[in-house]
Every structure is written in structure tokens, then in C-alpha cells.
PDB file of C-alpha atoms in Angstrom:
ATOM      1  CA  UNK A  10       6.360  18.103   9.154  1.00 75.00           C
ATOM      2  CA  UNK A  11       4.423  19.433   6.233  1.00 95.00           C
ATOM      3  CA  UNK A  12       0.903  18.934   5.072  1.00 94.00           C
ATOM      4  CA  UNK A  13       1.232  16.426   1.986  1.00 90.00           C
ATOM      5  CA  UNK A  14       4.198  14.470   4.528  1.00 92.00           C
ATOM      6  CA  UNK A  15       1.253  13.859   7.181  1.00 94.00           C
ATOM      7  CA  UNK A  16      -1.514  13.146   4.193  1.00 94.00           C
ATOM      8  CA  UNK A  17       0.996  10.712   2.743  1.00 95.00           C
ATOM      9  CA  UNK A  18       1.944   8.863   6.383  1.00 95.00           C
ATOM     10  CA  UNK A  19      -1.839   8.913   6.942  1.00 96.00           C
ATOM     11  CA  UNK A  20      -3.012   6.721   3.404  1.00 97.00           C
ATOM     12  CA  UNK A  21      -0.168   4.805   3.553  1.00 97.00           C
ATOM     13  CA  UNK A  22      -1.111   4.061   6.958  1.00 97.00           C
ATOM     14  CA  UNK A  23      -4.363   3.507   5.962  1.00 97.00           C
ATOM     15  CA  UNK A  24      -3.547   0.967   2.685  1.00 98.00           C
ATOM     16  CA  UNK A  25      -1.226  -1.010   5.088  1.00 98.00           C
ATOM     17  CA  UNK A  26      -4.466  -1.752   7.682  1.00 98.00           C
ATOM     18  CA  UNK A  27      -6.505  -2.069   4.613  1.00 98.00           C
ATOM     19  CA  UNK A  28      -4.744  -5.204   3.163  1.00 98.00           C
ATOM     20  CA  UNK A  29      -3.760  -6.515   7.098  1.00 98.00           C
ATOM     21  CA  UNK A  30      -7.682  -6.569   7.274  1.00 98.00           C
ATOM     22  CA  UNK A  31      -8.286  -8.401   3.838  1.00 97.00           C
ATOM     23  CA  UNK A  32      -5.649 -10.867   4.202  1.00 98.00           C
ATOM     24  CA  UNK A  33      -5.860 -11.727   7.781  1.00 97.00           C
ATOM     25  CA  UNK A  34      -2.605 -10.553   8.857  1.00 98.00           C
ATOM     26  CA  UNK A  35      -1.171  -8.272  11.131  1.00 98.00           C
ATOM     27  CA  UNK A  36      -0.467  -4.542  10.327  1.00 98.00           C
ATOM     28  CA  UNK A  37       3.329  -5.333  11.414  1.00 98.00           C
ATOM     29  CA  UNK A  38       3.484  -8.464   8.706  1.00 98.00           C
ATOM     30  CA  UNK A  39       1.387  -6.540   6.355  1.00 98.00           C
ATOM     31  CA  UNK A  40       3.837  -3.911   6.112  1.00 98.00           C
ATOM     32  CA  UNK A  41       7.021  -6.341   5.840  1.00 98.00           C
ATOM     33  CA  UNK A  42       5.124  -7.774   2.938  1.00 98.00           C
ATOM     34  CA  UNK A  43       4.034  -4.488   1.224  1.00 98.00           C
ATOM     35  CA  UNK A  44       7.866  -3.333   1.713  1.00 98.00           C
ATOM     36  CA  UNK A  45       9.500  -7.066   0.687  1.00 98.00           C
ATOM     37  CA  UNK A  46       7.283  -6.901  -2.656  1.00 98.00           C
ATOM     38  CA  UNK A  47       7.570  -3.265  -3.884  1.00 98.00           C
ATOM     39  CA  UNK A  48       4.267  -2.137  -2.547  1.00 97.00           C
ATOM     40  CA  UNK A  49       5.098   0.736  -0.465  1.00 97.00           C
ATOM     41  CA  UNK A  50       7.557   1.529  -2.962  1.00 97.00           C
ATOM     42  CA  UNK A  51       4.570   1.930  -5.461  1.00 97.00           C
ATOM     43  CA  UNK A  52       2.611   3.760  -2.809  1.00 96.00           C
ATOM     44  CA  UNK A  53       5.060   5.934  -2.721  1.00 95.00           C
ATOM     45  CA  UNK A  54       5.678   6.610  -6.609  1.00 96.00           C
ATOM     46  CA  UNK A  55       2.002   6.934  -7.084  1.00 96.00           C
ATOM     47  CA  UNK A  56       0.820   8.376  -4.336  1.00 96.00           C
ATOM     48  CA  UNK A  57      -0.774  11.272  -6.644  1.00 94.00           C
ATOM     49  CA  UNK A  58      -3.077   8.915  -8.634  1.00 95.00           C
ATOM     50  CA  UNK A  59      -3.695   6.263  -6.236  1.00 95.00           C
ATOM     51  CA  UNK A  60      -4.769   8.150  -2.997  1.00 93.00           C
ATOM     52  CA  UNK A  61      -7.760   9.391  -5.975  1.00 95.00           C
ATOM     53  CA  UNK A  62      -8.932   6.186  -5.703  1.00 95.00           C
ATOM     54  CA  UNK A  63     -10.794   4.373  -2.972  1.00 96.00           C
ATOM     55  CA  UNK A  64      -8.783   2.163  -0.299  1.00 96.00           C
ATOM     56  CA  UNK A  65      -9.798  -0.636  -1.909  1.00 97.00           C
ATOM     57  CA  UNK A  66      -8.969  -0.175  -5.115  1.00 97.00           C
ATOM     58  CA  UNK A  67      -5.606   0.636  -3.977  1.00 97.00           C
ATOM     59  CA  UNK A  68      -5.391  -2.907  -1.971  1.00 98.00           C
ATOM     60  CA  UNK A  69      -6.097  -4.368  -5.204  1.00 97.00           C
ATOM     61  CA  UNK A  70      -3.712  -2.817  -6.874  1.00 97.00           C
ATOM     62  CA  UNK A  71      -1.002  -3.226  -4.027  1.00 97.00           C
ATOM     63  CA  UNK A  72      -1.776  -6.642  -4.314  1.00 97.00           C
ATOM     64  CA  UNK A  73      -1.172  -7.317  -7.955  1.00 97.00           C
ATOM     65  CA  UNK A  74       2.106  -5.321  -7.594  1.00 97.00           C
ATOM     66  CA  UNK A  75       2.878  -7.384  -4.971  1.00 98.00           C
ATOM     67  CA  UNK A  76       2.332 -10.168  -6.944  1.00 97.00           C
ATOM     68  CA  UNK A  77       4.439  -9.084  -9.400  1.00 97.00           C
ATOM     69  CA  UNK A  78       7.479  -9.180  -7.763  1.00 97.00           C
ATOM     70  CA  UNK A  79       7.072 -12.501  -6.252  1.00 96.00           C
ATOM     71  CA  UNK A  80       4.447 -11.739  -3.399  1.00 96.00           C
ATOM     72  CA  UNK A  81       1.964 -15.134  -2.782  1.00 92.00           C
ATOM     73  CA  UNK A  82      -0.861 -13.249  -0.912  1.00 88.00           C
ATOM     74  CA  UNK A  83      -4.082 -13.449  -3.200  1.00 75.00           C
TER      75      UNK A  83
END
């Protein structure tokens, strides 16, 4: 596996425990929801702007994705 693979596994890692930890949840049901609402898909996408920004800007802005596309965690 390649550098930017491994640096991309590792933040999105990172982002999922990031929003278990500010909602409450479990990493397991934090990643069902990221991946049910089109967050990991914009993870993904992104990954070259967001992982600029701090993990908790990118929690926000997984959340309002989320959100977005029908997600109720706020």
C-alpha cells in the first residue's frame, strides 16, 4: 500500500472517531452513519482540502453534509 493510501485510511480513521466522540456513538455506528449520509463519500472527494483543515472542522463539515442528505445527528 502506498503513502497517500495509508495517510488517507489514517484521517478518515481519525474523522470517523472524531464525530463517534462528539456525538456519543460508537466508532462502528459512526461509520454506518458517515457512509448512510454521504460523509465518507465526501471524505473521500475532498480529501485534498479537508485533511488541511483541523479534525474538527472536518466533523463540522461531515456533519452538515450529513445533514444534507437526510442525516438527524446535530
Amino acid at each position: 500500500m502506498n503513502r497517500e493510501v495509508t495517510n488517507r485510511i489514517a484521517y478518515l480513521v481519525a474523522c470517523v472517531g472524531a464525530f463517534a466522540e462528539r456525538f456519543g456513538i460508537s466508532n462502528q455506528h459512526a461509520y454506518r452513519y458517515l457512509k448512510t449520509y454521504k460523509g465518507t463519500d465526501f471524505l473521500c472527494e475532498f480529501y485534498d482540502i479537508e485533511h488541511t483543515f483541523s479534525i474538527e472542522d472536518a466533523v463540522d463539515d461531515l456533519t452538515m453534509i450529513c445533514q444534507r442528505n437526510g442525516g438527524t445527528l446535530a
